[in-house]
């Protein structure tokens, strides 16, 4: 699993895009707040919150011989679920994550490119290697409501290695919505063979996102 590297790359994209502006404005530290899922919905869908991870991206910028470090802190709240894999028994093969990345604004202009990314761009950035997934293809688009905001939800299909087996998986990813101070996006992944139950579970989790991990 390479989620740390993937999400750090996302933060790096945002940071690289704005580092010069931030340095010039004297804005050298930006931190998001972690988000999560309503515990009652988490329990009813069978998911367990397994980690809240702080993902710090640092970049040094400079001009005229003077340099300073710009720091952007993102948060990844991870949820997992065990599913039955026949002879393999119960395997943690379903996951739902919530990524928050700070809103960065100078003179009323937003500078976090995650806010403008389509689901296709986000899955390229975040999802193509999530849990070692490859051969990712777009399937469909729809809409979901997260934090009372309608946003695009796209479904992709791919292949992943689970306990040494190649398994077809579905990936759900949403375009960014705004929290009080951050940008937020969600990613859900599960084996295609359990789509009948997990598709609705993932959408329930998306609809139950809250601004604090409980």
mmCIF file with all atom_site columns, C-alpha atoms in Angstrom:
data_model
loop_
_atom_site.group_PDB
_atom_site.id
_atom_site.type_symbol
_atom_site.label_atom_id
_atom_site.label_alt_id
_atom_site.label_comp_id
_atom_site.label_asym_id
_atom_site.label_entity_id
_atom_site.label_seq_id
_atom_site.pdbx_PDB_ins_code
_atom_site.Cartn_x
_atom_site.Cartn_y
_atom_site.Cartn_z
_atom_site.occupancy
_atom_site.B_iso_or_equiv
_atom_site.pdbx_formal_charge
_atom_site.auth_seq_id
_atom_site.auth_comp_id
_atom_site.auth_asym_id
_atom_site.auth_atom_id
_atom_site.pdbx_PDB_model_num
ATOM 1   C CA . UNK A 1 1   ? 0.000   0.000   0.000   1.00 0.00 ? 1   UNK A CA 1
ATOM 2   C CA . UNK A 1 2   ? 1.354   3.416   -0.957  1.00 0.00 ? 2   UNK A CA 1
ATOM 3   C CA . UNK A 1 3   ? -1.334  5.790   0.269   1.00 0.00 ? 3   UNK A CA 1
ATOM 4   C CA . UNK A 1 4   ? 1.166   8.007   2.098   1.00 0.00 ? 4   UNK A CA 1
ATOM 5   C CA . UNK A 1 5   ? 3.166   8.601   -1.064  1.00 0.00 ? 5   UNK A CA 1
ATOM 6   C CA . UNK A 1 6   ? 0.051   9.116   -3.169  1.00 0.00 ? 6   UNK A CA 1
ATOM 7   C CA . UNK A 1 7   ? -1.585  11.652  -0.869  1.00 0.00 ? 7   UNK A CA 1
ATOM 8   C CA . UNK A 1 8   ? 1.729   13.364  -0.230  1.00 0.00 ? 8   UNK A CA 1
ATOM 9   C CA . UNK A 1 9   ? 2.009   13.731  -3.985  1.00 0.00 ? 9   UNK A CA 1
ATOM 10  C CA . UNK A 1 10  ? -1.409  15.375  -4.016  1.00 0.00 ? 10  UNK A CA 1
ATOM 11  C CA . UNK A 1 11  ? -0.297  17.794  -1.341  1.00 0.00 ? 11  UNK A CA 1
ATOM 12  C CA . UNK A 1 12  ? 2.889   18.380  -3.293  1.00 0.00 ? 12  UNK A CA 1
ATOM 13  C CA . UNK A 1 13  ? 0.904   19.375  -6.362  1.00 0.00 ? 13  UNK A CA 1
ATOM 14  C CA . UNK A 1 14  ? -0.997  21.931  -4.338  1.00 0.00 ? 14  UNK A CA 1
ATOM 15  C CA . UNK A 1 15  ? 2.130   23.187  -2.649  1.00 0.00 ? 15  UNK A CA 1
ATOM 16  C CA . UNK A 1 16  ? 4.198   23.477  -5.808  1.00 0.00 ? 16  UNK A CA 1
ATOM 17  C CA . UNK A 1 17  ? 1.445   25.466  -7.460  1.00 0.00 ? 17  UNK A CA 1
ATOM 18  C CA . UNK A 1 18  ? 1.356   28.093  -4.736  1.00 0.00 ? 18  UNK A CA 1
ATOM 19  C CA . UNK A 1 19  ? 4.725   28.015  -2.976  1.00 0.00 ? 19  UNK A CA 1
ATOM 20  C CA . UNK A 1 20  ? 6.047   31.186  -4.546  1.00 0.00 ? 20  UNK A CA 1
ATOM 21  C CA . UNK A 1 21  ? 2.890   33.135  -3.738  1.00 0.00 ? 21  UNK A CA 1
ATOM 22  C CA . UNK A 1 22  ? 2.809   31.844  -0.188  1.00 0.00 ? 22  UNK A CA 1
ATOM 23  C CA . UNK A 1 23  ? 6.420   32.766  0.422   1.00 0.00 ? 23  UNK A CA 1
ATOM 24  C CA . UNK A 1 24  ? 5.933   36.248  -0.955  1.00 0.00 ? 24  UNK A CA 1
ATOM 25  C CA . UNK A 1 25  ? 2.890   36.741  1.238   1.00 0.00 ? 25  UNK A CA 1
ATOM 26  C CA . UNK A 1 26  ? 4.616   35.439  4.338   1.00 0.00 ? 26  UNK A CA 1
ATOM 27  C CA . UNK A 1 27  ? 2.186   32.513  4.615   1.00 0.00 ? 27  UNK A CA 1
ATOM 28  C CA . UNK A 1 28  ? 4.459   29.622  5.433   1.00 0.00 ? 28  UNK A CA 1
ATOM 29  C CA . UNK A 1 29  ? 2.220   27.097  7.230   1.00 0.00 ? 29  UNK A CA 1
ATOM 30  C CA . UNK A 1 30  ? -1.185  25.690  6.274   1.00 0.00 ? 30  UNK A CA 1
ATOM 31  C CA . UNK A 1 31  ? -2.910  22.830  8.086   1.00 0.00 ? 31  UNK A CA 1
ATOM 32  C CA . UNK A 1 32  ? -6.174  21.059  7.360   1.00 0.00 ? 32  UNK A CA 1
ATOM 33  C CA . UNK A 1 33  ? -8.386  19.491  10.026  1.00 0.00 ? 33  UNK A CA 1
ATOM 34  C CA . UNK A 1 34  ? -9.160  15.758  9.877   1.00 0.00 ? 34  UNK A CA 1
ATOM 35  C CA . UNK A 1 35  ? -12.686 14.704  8.919   1.00 0.00 ? 35  UNK A CA 1
ATOM 36  C CA . UNK A 1 36  ? -14.511 11.413  9.376   1.00 0.00 ? 36  UNK A CA 1
ATOM 37  C CA . UNK A 1 37  ? -17.801 9.518   9.183   1.00 0.00 ? 37  UNK A CA 1
ATOM 38  C CA . UNK A 1 38  ? -20.775 9.539   11.537  1.00 0.00 ? 38  UNK A CA 1
ATOM 39  C CA . UNK A 1 39  ? -20.164 6.589   13.921  1.00 0.00 ? 39  UNK A CA 1
ATOM 40  C CA . UNK A 1 40  ? -23.709 5.200   13.596  1.00 0.00 ? 40  UNK A CA 1
ATOM 41  C CA . UNK A 1 41  ? -23.394 4.943   9.802   1.00 0.00 ? 41  UNK A CA 1
ATOM 42  C CA . UNK A 1 42  ? -19.898 3.554   10.089  1.00 0.00 ? 42  UNK A CA 1
ATOM 43  C CA . UNK A 1 43  ? -21.207 0.826   12.370  1.00 0.00 ? 43  UNK A CA 1
ATOM 44  C CA . UNK A 1 44  ? -24.265 0.035   10.253  1.00 0.00 ? 44  UNK A CA 1
ATOM 45  C CA . UNK A 1 45  ? -22.121 -0.419  7.126   1.00 0.00 ? 45  UNK A CA 1
ATOM 46  C CA . UNK A 1 46  ? -19.566 -2.594  8.923   1.00 0.00 ? 46  UNK A CA 1
ATOM 47  C CA . UNK A 1 47  ? -16.587 -0.251  8.526   1.00 0.00 ? 47  UNK A CA 1
ATOM 48  C CA . UNK A 1 48  ? -14.051 0.463   11.254  1.00 0.00 ? 48  UNK A CA 1
ATOM 49  C CA . UNK A 1 49  ? -11.972 3.604   11.489  1.00 0.00 ? 49  UNK A CA 1
ATOM 50  C CA . UNK A 1 50  ? -8.411  2.327   11.498  1.00 0.00 ? 50  UNK A CA 1
ATOM 51  C CA . UNK A 1 51  ? -6.237  5.424   11.317  1.00 0.00 ? 51  UNK A CA 1
ATOM 52  C CA . UNK A 1 52  ? -6.135  9.211   11.160  1.00 0.00 ? 52  UNK A CA 1
ATOM 53  C CA . UNK A 1 53  ? -2.907  10.100  9.419   1.00 0.00 ? 53  UNK A CA 1
ATOM 54  C CA . UNK A 1 54  ? -1.193  13.470  9.257   1.00 0.00 ? 54  UNK A CA 1
ATOM 55  C CA . UNK A 1 55  ? 0.499   13.928  5.900   1.00 0.00 ? 55  UNK A CA 1
ATOM 56  C CA . UNK A 1 56  ? 2.970   16.801  5.901   1.00 0.00 ? 56  UNK A CA 1
ATOM 57  C CA . UNK A 1 57  ? 4.405   18.213  2.680   1.00 0.00 ? 57  UNK A CA 1
ATOM 58  C CA . UNK A 1 58  ? 7.381   20.562  2.896   1.00 0.00 ? 58  UNK A CA 1
ATOM 59  C CA . UNK A 1 59  ? 8.990   22.654  0.192   1.00 0.00 ? 59  UNK A CA 1
ATOM 60  C CA . UNK A 1 60  ? 11.726  25.251  0.347   1.00 0.00 ? 60  UNK A CA 1
ATOM 61  C CA . UNK A 1 61  ? 11.271  28.338  -1.796  1.00 0.00 ? 61  UNK A CA 1
ATOM 62  C CA . UNK A 1 62  ? 13.618  31.233  -2.225  1.00 0.00 ? 62  UNK A CA 1
ATOM 63  C CA . UNK A 1 63  ? 14.428  34.427  -4.057  1.00 0.00 ? 63  UNK A CA 1
ATOM 64  C CA . UNK A 1 64  ? 17.338  36.854  -3.983  1.00 0.00 ? 64  UNK A CA 1
ATOM 65  C CA . UNK A 1 65  ? 19.366  34.487  -1.830  1.00 0.00 ? 65  UNK A CA 1
ATOM 66  C CA . UNK A 1 66  ? 16.671  34.188  0.851   1.00 0.00 ? 66  UNK A CA 1
ATOM 67  C CA . UNK A 1 67  ? 14.802  30.903  1.326   1.00 0.00 ? 67  UNK A CA 1
ATOM 68  C CA . UNK A 1 68  ? 12.058  29.712  3.616   1.00 0.00 ? 68  UNK A CA 1
ATOM 69  C CA . UNK A 1 69  ? 10.193  26.462  4.191   1.00 0.00 ? 69  UNK A CA 1
ATOM 70  C CA . UNK A 1 70  ? 6.528   26.200  3.232   1.00 0.00 ? 70  UNK A CA 1
ATOM 71  C CA . UNK A 1 71  ? 4.573   23.508  5.073   1.00 0.00 ? 71  UNK A CA 1
ATOM 72  C CA . UNK A 1 72  ? 1.171   22.075  4.097   1.00 0.00 ? 72  UNK A CA 1
ATOM 73  C CA . UNK A 1 73  ? -0.472  19.503  6.385   1.00 0.00 ? 73  UNK A CA 1
ATOM 74  C CA . UNK A 1 74  ? -3.171  17.225  4.946   1.00 0.00 ? 74  UNK A CA 1
ATOM 75  C CA . UNK A 1 75  ? -5.153  14.557  6.816   1.00 0.00 ? 75  UNK A CA 1
ATOM 76  C CA . UNK A 1 76  ? -6.238  11.101  5.698   1.00 0.00 ? 76  UNK A CA 1
ATOM 77  C CA . UNK A 1 77  ? -8.900  9.313   7.763   1.00 0.00 ? 77  UNK A CA 1
ATOM 78  C CA . UNK A 1 78  ? -8.944  5.607   6.922   1.00 0.00 ? 78  UNK A CA 1
ATOM 79  C CA . UNK A 1 79  ? -11.765 3.078   7.355   1.00 0.00 ? 79  UNK A CA 1
ATOM 80  C CA . UNK A 1 80  ? -11.609 -0.625  6.530   1.00 0.00 ? 80  UNK A CA 1
ATOM 81  C CA . UNK A 1 81  ? -13.944 -3.615  6.372   1.00 0.00 ? 81  UNK A CA 1
ATOM 82  C CA . UNK A 1 82  ? -13.327 -7.351  6.307   1.00 0.00 ? 82  UNK A CA 1
ATOM 83  C CA . UNK A 1 83  ? -15.081 -9.305  3.564   1.00 0.00 ? 83  UNK A CA 1
ATOM 84  C CA . UNK A 1 84  ? -15.323 -13.038 2.905   1.00 0.00 ? 84  UNK A CA 1
ATOM 85  C CA . UNK A 1 85  ? -12.952 -14.460 0.300   1.00 0.00 ? 85  UNK A CA 1
ATOM 86  C CA . UNK A 1 86  ? -13.952 -18.112 0.323   1.00 0.00 ? 86  UNK A CA 1
ATOM 87  C CA . UNK A 1 87  ? -10.943 -20.330 1.133   1.00 0.00 ? 87  UNK A CA 1
ATOM 88  C CA . UNK A 1 88  ? -8.964  -17.244 2.176   1.00 0.00 ? 88  UNK A CA 1
ATOM 89  C CA . UNK A 1 89  ? -11.488 -16.519 4.913   1.00 0.00 ? 89  UNK A CA 1
ATOM 90  C CA . UNK A 1 90  ? -12.127 -12.941 6.050   1.00 0.00 ? 90  UNK A CA 1
ATOM 91  C CA . UNK A 1 91  ? -9.841  -10.334 4.456   1.00 0.00 ? 91  UNK A CA 1
ATOM 92  C CA . UNK A 1 92  ? -9.708  -6.556  4.937   1.00 0.00 ? 92  UNK A CA 1
ATOM 93  C CA . UNK A 1 93  ? -10.356 -5.798  1.286   1.00 0.00 ? 93  UNK A CA 1
ATOM 94  C CA . UNK A 1 94  ? -12.846 -2.894  1.433   1.00 0.00 ? 94  UNK A CA 1
ATOM 95  C CA . UNK A 1 95  ? -11.720 0.618   2.320   1.00 0.00 ? 95  UNK A CA 1
ATOM 96  C CA . UNK A 1 96  ? -13.089 4.136   2.558   1.00 0.00 ? 96  UNK A CA 1
ATOM 97  C CA . UNK A 1 97  ? -10.867 7.173   3.070   1.00 0.00 ? 97  UNK A CA 1
ATOM 98  C CA . UNK A 1 98  ? -11.527 10.849  3.623   1.00 0.00 ? 98  UNK A CA 1
ATOM 99  C CA . UNK A 1 99  ? -8.829  13.306  2.540   1.00 0.00 ? 99  UNK A CA 1
ATOM 100 C CA . UNK A 1 100 ? -8.766  16.905  3.751   1.00 0.00 ? 100 UNK A CA 1
ATOM 101 C CA . UNK A 1 101 ? -6.395  19.469  2.290   1.00 0.00 ? 101 UNK A CA 1
ATOM 102 C CA . UNK A 1 102 ? -6.235  23.097  3.452   1.00 0.00 ? 102 UNK A CA 1
ATOM 103 C CA . UNK A 1 103 ? -7.939  25.893  1.600   1.00 0.00 ? 103 UNK A CA 1
ATOM 104 C CA . UNK A 1 104 ? -5.176  28.298  0.602   1.00 0.00 ? 104 UNK A CA 1
ATOM 105 C CA . UNK A 1 105 ? -6.375  31.762  -0.263  1.00 0.00 ? 105 UNK A CA 1
ATOM 106 C CA . UNK A 1 106 ? -4.489  34.967  -1.032  1.00 0.00 ? 106 UNK A CA 1
ATOM 107 C CA . UNK A 1 107 ? -6.436  38.160  -1.703  1.00 0.00 ? 107 UNK A CA 1
ATOM 108 C CA . UNK A 1 108 ? -9.615  36.155  -2.140  1.00 0.00 ? 108 UNK A CA 1
ATOM 109 C CA . UNK A 1 109 ? -8.149  33.727  -4.678  1.00 0.00 ? 109 UNK A CA 1
ATOM 110 C CA . UNK A 1 110 ? -8.007  29.993  -4.005  1.00 0.00 ? 110 UNK A CA 1
ATOM 111 C CA . UNK A 1 111 ? -4.750  28.186  -4.799  1.00 0.00 ? 111 UNK A CA 1
ATOM 112 C CA . UNK A 1 112 ? -5.375  24.506  -3.999  1.00 0.00 ? 112 UNK A CA 1
ATOM 113 C CA . UNK A 1 113 ? -5.711  22.747  -7.380  1.00 0.00 ? 113 UNK A CA 1
ATOM 114 C CA . UNK A 1 114 ? -7.425  19.734  -5.771  1.00 0.00 ? 114 UNK A CA 1
ATOM 115 C CA . UNK A 1 115 ? -10.526 21.927  -5.597  1.00 0.00 ? 115 UNK A CA 1
ATOM 116 C CA . UNK A 1 116 ? -10.632 22.177  -9.399  1.00 0.00 ? 116 UNK A CA 1
ATOM 117 C CA . UNK A 1 117 ? -9.781  18.566  -10.278 1.00 0.00 ? 117 UNK A CA 1
ATOM 118 C CA . UNK A 1 118 ? -12.259 16.251  -11.992 1.00 0.00 ? 118 UNK A CA 1
ATOM 119 C CA . UNK A 1 119 ? -12.731 12.727  -10.659 1.00 0.00 ? 119 UNK A CA 1
ATOM 120 C CA . UNK A 1 120 ? -10.649 11.475  -13.576 1.00 0.00 ? 120 UNK A CA 1
ATOM 121 C CA . UNK A 1 121 ? -7.765  13.712  -12.560 1.00 0.00 ? 121 UNK A CA 1
ATOM 122 C CA . UNK A 1 122 ? -8.192  12.779  -8.915  1.00 0.00 ? 122 UNK A CA 1
ATOM 123 C CA . UNK A 1 123 ? -8.179  9.060   -9.596  1.00 0.00 ? 123 UNK A CA 1
ATOM 124 C CA . UNK A 1 124 ? -5.003  9.490   -11.642 1.00 0.00 ? 124 UNK A CA 1
ATOM 125 C CA . UNK A 1 125 ? -3.460  11.361  -8.731  1.00 0.00 ? 125 UNK A CA 1
ATOM 126 C CA . UNK A 1 126 ? -4.843  9.414   -5.788  1.00 0.00 ? 126 UNK A CA 1
ATOM 127 C CA . UNK A 1 127 ? -6.490  6.229   -6.845  1.00 0.00 ? 127 UNK A CA 1
ATOM 128 C CA . UNK A 1 128 ? -4.551  4.481   -9.572  1.00 0.00 ? 128 UNK A CA 1
ATOM 129 C CA . UNK A 1 129 ? -2.144  2.944   -7.041  1.00 0.00 ? 129 UNK A CA 1
ATOM 130 C CA . UNK A 1 130 ? -4.468  2.847   -4.039  1.00 0.00 ? 130 UNK A CA 1
ATOM 131 C CA . UNK A 1 131 ? -3.953  -0.628  -2.578  1.00 0.00 ? 131 UNK A CA 1
ATOM 132 C CA . UNK A 1 132 ? -1.810  -1.498  -5.612  1.00 0.00 ? 132 UNK A CA 1
ATOM 133 C CA . UNK A 1 133 ? -4.642  -1.019  -8.089  1.00 0.00 ? 133 UNK A CA 1
ATOM 134 C CA . UNK A 1 134 ? -3.869  -0.945  -11.808 1.00 0.00 ? 134 UNK A CA 1
ATOM 135 C CA . UNK A 1 135 ? -5.697  -1.171  -15.142 1.00 0.00 ? 135 UNK A CA 1
ATOM 136 C CA . UNK A 1 136 ? -8.102  1.548   -13.984 1.00 0.00 ? 136 UNK A CA 1
ATOM 137 C CA . UNK A 1 137 ? -11.003 2.354   -16.331 1.00 0.00 ? 137 UNK A CA 1
ATOM 138 C CA . UNK A 1 138 ? -13.893 4.794   -16.002 1.00 0.00 ? 138 UNK A CA 1
ATOM 139 C CA . UNK A 1 139 ? -17.366 3.212   -15.667 1.00 0.00 ? 139 UNK A CA 1
ATOM 140 C CA . UNK A 1 140 ? -19.956 5.845   -14.785 1.00 0.00 ? 140 UNK A CA 1
ATOM 141 C CA . UNK A 1 141 ? -20.698 9.224   -13.204 1.00 0.00 ? 141 UNK A CA 1
ATOM 142 C CA . UNK A 1 142 ? -23.384 10.313  -10.788 1.00 0.00 ? 142 UNK A CA 1
ATOM 143 C CA . UNK A 1 143 ? -23.977 12.731  -7.946  1.00 0.00 ? 143 UNK A CA 1
ATOM 144 C CA . UNK A 1 144 ? -23.847 12.407  -4.180  1.00 0.00 ? 144 UNK A CA 1
ATOM 145 C CA . UNK A 1 145 ? -24.357 14.852  -1.332  1.00 0.00 ? 145 UNK A CA 1
ATOM 146 C CA . UNK A 1 146 ? -21.467 15.380  1.067   1.00 0.00 ? 146 UNK A CA 1
ATOM 147 C CA . UNK A 1 147 ? -21.717 17.968  3.844   1.00 0.00 ? 147 UNK A CA 1
ATOM 148 C CA . UNK A 1 148 ? -24.940 19.257  2.233   1.00 0.00 ? 148 UNK A CA 1
ATOM 149 C CA . UNK A 1 149 ? -23.123 19.922  -1.054  1.00 0.00 ? 149 UNK A CA 1
ATOM 150 C CA . UNK A 1 150 ? -23.871 18.089  -4.279  1.00 0.00 ? 150 UNK A CA 1
ATOM 151 C CA . UNK A 1 151 ? -20.763 16.808  -5.990  1.00 0.00 ? 151 UNK A CA 1
ATOM 152 C CA . UNK A 1 152 ? -19.742 14.398  -8.734  1.00 0.00 ? 152 UNK A CA 1
ATOM 153 C CA . UNK A 1 153 ? -19.148 10.763  -7.803  1.00 0.00 ? 153 UNK A CA 1
ATOM 154 C CA . UNK A 1 154 ? -17.434 8.577   -10.385 1.00 0.00 ? 154 UNK A CA 1
ATOM 155 C CA . UNK A 1 155 ? -16.999 4.817   -10.429 1.00 0.00 ? 155 UNK A CA 1
ATOM 156 C CA . UNK A 1 156 ? -13.887 3.211   -11.895 1.00 0.00 ? 156 UNK A CA 1
ATOM 157 C CA . UNK A 1 157 ? -12.907 -0.429  -12.247 1.00 0.00 ? 157 UNK A CA 1
ATOM 158 C CA . UNK A 1 158 ? -9.441  -1.876  -11.807 1.00 0.00 ? 158 UNK A CA 1
ATOM 159 C CA . UNK A 1 159 ? -7.429  -4.879  -10.674 1.00 0.00 ? 159 UNK A CA 1
ATOM 160 C CA . UNK A 1 160 ? -5.704  -5.338  -7.330  1.00 0.00 ? 160 UNK A CA 1
ATOM 161 C CA . UNK A 1 161 ? -3.633  -7.964  -5.558  1.00 0.00 ? 161 UNK A CA 1
ATOM 162 C CA . UNK A 1 162 ? -5.412  -9.340  -2.474  1.00 0.00 ? 162 UNK A CA 1
ATOM 163 C CA . UNK A 1 163 ? -3.591  -12.052 -0.524  1.00 0.00 ? 163 UNK A CA 1
ATOM 164 C CA . UNK A 1 164 ? -1.690  -12.984 -3.676  1.00 0.00 ? 164 UNK A CA 1
ATOM 165 C CA . UNK A 1 165 ? -4.804  -13.138 -5.856  1.00 0.00 ? 165 UNK A CA 1
ATOM 166 C CA . UNK A 1 166 ? -5.686  -10.739 -8.672  1.00 0.00 ? 166 UNK A CA 1
ATOM 167 C CA . UNK A 1 167 ? -9.132  -9.349  -7.875  1.00 0.00 ? 167 UNK A CA 1
ATOM 168 C CA . UNK A 1 168 ? -11.400 -6.999  -9.833  1.00 0.00 ? 168 UNK A CA 1
ATOM 169 C CA . UNK A 1 169 ? -12.240 -3.936  -7.750  1.00 0.00 ? 169 UNK A CA 1
ATOM 170 C CA . UNK A 1 170 ? -14.522 -0.923  -7.941  1.00 0.00 ? 170 UNK A CA 1
ATOM 171 C CA . UNK A 1 171 ? -13.245 2.528   -7.035  1.00 0.00 ? 171 UNK A CA 1
ATOM 172 C CA . UNK A 1 172 ? -15.612 5.356   -6.048  1.00 0.00 ? 172 UNK A CA 1
ATOM 173 C CA . UNK A 1 173 ? -14.144 8.849   -5.944  1.00 0.00 ? 173 UNK A CA 1
ATOM 174 C CA . UNK A 1 174 ? -15.744 12.246  -5.424  1.00 0.00 ? 174 UNK A CA 1
ATOM 175 C CA . UNK A 1 175 ? -14.845 15.713  -6.534  1.00 0.00 ? 175 UNK A CA 1
ATOM 176 C CA . UNK A 1 176 ? -13.853 18.127  -3.797  1.00 0.00 ? 176 UNK A CA 1
ATOM 177 C CA . UNK A 1 177 ? -16.338 19.801  -1.482  1.00 0.00 ? 177 UNK A CA 1
ATOM 178 C CA . UNK A 1 178 ? -15.599 22.454  1.111   1.00 0.00 ? 178 UNK A CA 1
ATOM 179 C CA . UNK A 1 179 ? -15.528 22.075  4.853   1.00 0.00 ? 179 UNK A CA 1
ATOM 180 C CA . UNK A 1 180 ? -15.317 25.145  7.067   1.00 0.00 ? 180 UNK A CA 1
ATOM 181 C CA . UNK A 1 181 ? -11.650 25.654  6.213   1.00 0.00 ? 181 UNK A CA 1
ATOM 182 C CA . UNK A 1 182 ? -10.563 22.822  3.923   1.00 0.00 ? 182 UNK A CA 1
ATOM 183 C CA . UNK A 1 183 ? -11.136 20.907  0.709   1.00 0.00 ? 183 UNK A CA 1
ATOM 184 C CA . UNK A 1 184 ? -12.413 17.351  1.161   1.00 0.00 ? 184 UNK A CA 1
ATOM 185 C CA . UNK A 1 185 ? -12.601 14.362  -1.156  1.00 0.00 ? 185 UNK A CA 1
ATOM 186 C CA . UNK A 1 186 ? -13.443 10.696  -0.574  1.00 0.00 ? 186 UNK A CA 1
ATOM 187 C CA . UNK A 1 187 ? -12.301 7.396   -2.071  1.00 0.00 ? 187 UNK A CA 1
ATOM 188 C CA . UNK A 1 188 ? -13.960 3.991   -1.618  1.00 0.00 ? 188 UNK A CA 1
ATOM 189 C CA . UNK A 1 189 ? -12.546 0.681   -2.873  1.00 0.00 ? 189 UNK A CA 1
ATOM 190 C CA . UNK A 1 190 ? -14.016 -2.838  -2.679  1.00 0.00 ? 190 UNK A CA 1
ATOM 191 C CA . UNK A 1 191 ? -13.958 -6.115  -4.658  1.00 0.00 ? 191 UNK A CA 1
ATOM 192 C CA . UNK A 1 192 ? -16.371 -6.029  -7.598  1.00 0.00 ? 192 UNK A CA 1
ATOM 193 C CA . UNK A 1 193 ? -17.882 -9.333  -6.500  1.00 0.00 ? 193 UNK A CA 1
ATOM 194 C CA . UNK A 1 194 ? -19.520 -7.599  -3.505  1.00 0.00 ? 194 UNK A CA 1
ATOM 195 C CA . UNK A 1 195 ? -20.734 -4.556  -5.419  1.00 0.00 ? 195 UNK A CA 1
ATOM 196 C CA . UNK A 1 196 ? -24.346 -5.490  -4.624  1.00 0.00 ? 196 UNK A CA 1
ATOM 197 C CA . UNK A 1 197 ? -23.855 -4.515  -0.983  1.00 0.00 ? 197 UNK A CA 1
ATOM 198 C CA . UNK A 1 198 ? -20.809 -2.265  -0.935  1.00 0.00 ? 198 UNK A CA 1
ATOM 199 C CA . UNK A 1 199 ? -21.884 0.233   -3.592  1.00 0.00 ? 199 UNK A CA 1
ATOM 200 C CA . UNK A 1 200 ? -24.676 1.476   -1.346  1.00 0.00 ? 200 UNK A CA 1
ATOM 201 C CA . UNK A 1 201 ? -22.481 1.224   1.742   1.00 0.00 ? 201 UNK A CA 1
ATOM 202 C CA . UNK A 1 202 ? -19.878 3.498   0.158   1.00 0.00 ? 202 UNK A CA 1
ATOM 203 C CA . UNK A 1 203 ? -22.553 6.025   -0.777  1.00 0.00 ? 203 UNK A CA 1
ATOM 204 C CA . UNK A 1 204 ? -23.927 5.877   2.770   1.00 0.00 ? 204 UNK A CA 1
ATOM 205 C CA . UNK A 1 205 ? -20.444 6.628   4.105   1.00 0.00 ? 205 UNK A CA 1
ATOM 206 C CA . UNK A 1 206 ? -20.069 9.541   1.699   1.00 0.00 ? 206 UNK A CA 1
ATOM 207 C CA . UNK A 1 207 ? -23.386 10.982  2.829   1.00 0.00 ? 207 UNK A CA 1
ATOM 208 C CA . UNK A 1 208 ? -22.386 10.598  6.470   1.00 0.00 ? 208 UNK A CA 1
ATOM 209 C CA . UNK A 1 209 ? -19.066 12.457  6.281   1.00 0.00 ? 209 UNK A CA 1
ATOM 210 C CA . UNK A 1 210 ? -18.619 14.858  9.200   1.00 0.00 ? 210 UNK A CA 1
ATOM 211 C CA . UNK A 1 211 ? -16.041 17.548  9.818   1.00 0.00 ? 211 UNK A CA 1
ATOM 212 C CA . UNK A 1 212 ? -14.536 15.793  12.831  1.00 0.00 ? 212 UNK A CA 1
ATOM 213 C CA . UNK A 1 213 ? -13.479 12.133  13.060  1.00 0.00 ? 213 UNK A CA 1
ATOM 214 C CA . UNK A 1 214 ? -15.613 10.611  15.839  1.00 0.00 ? 214 UNK A CA 1
#
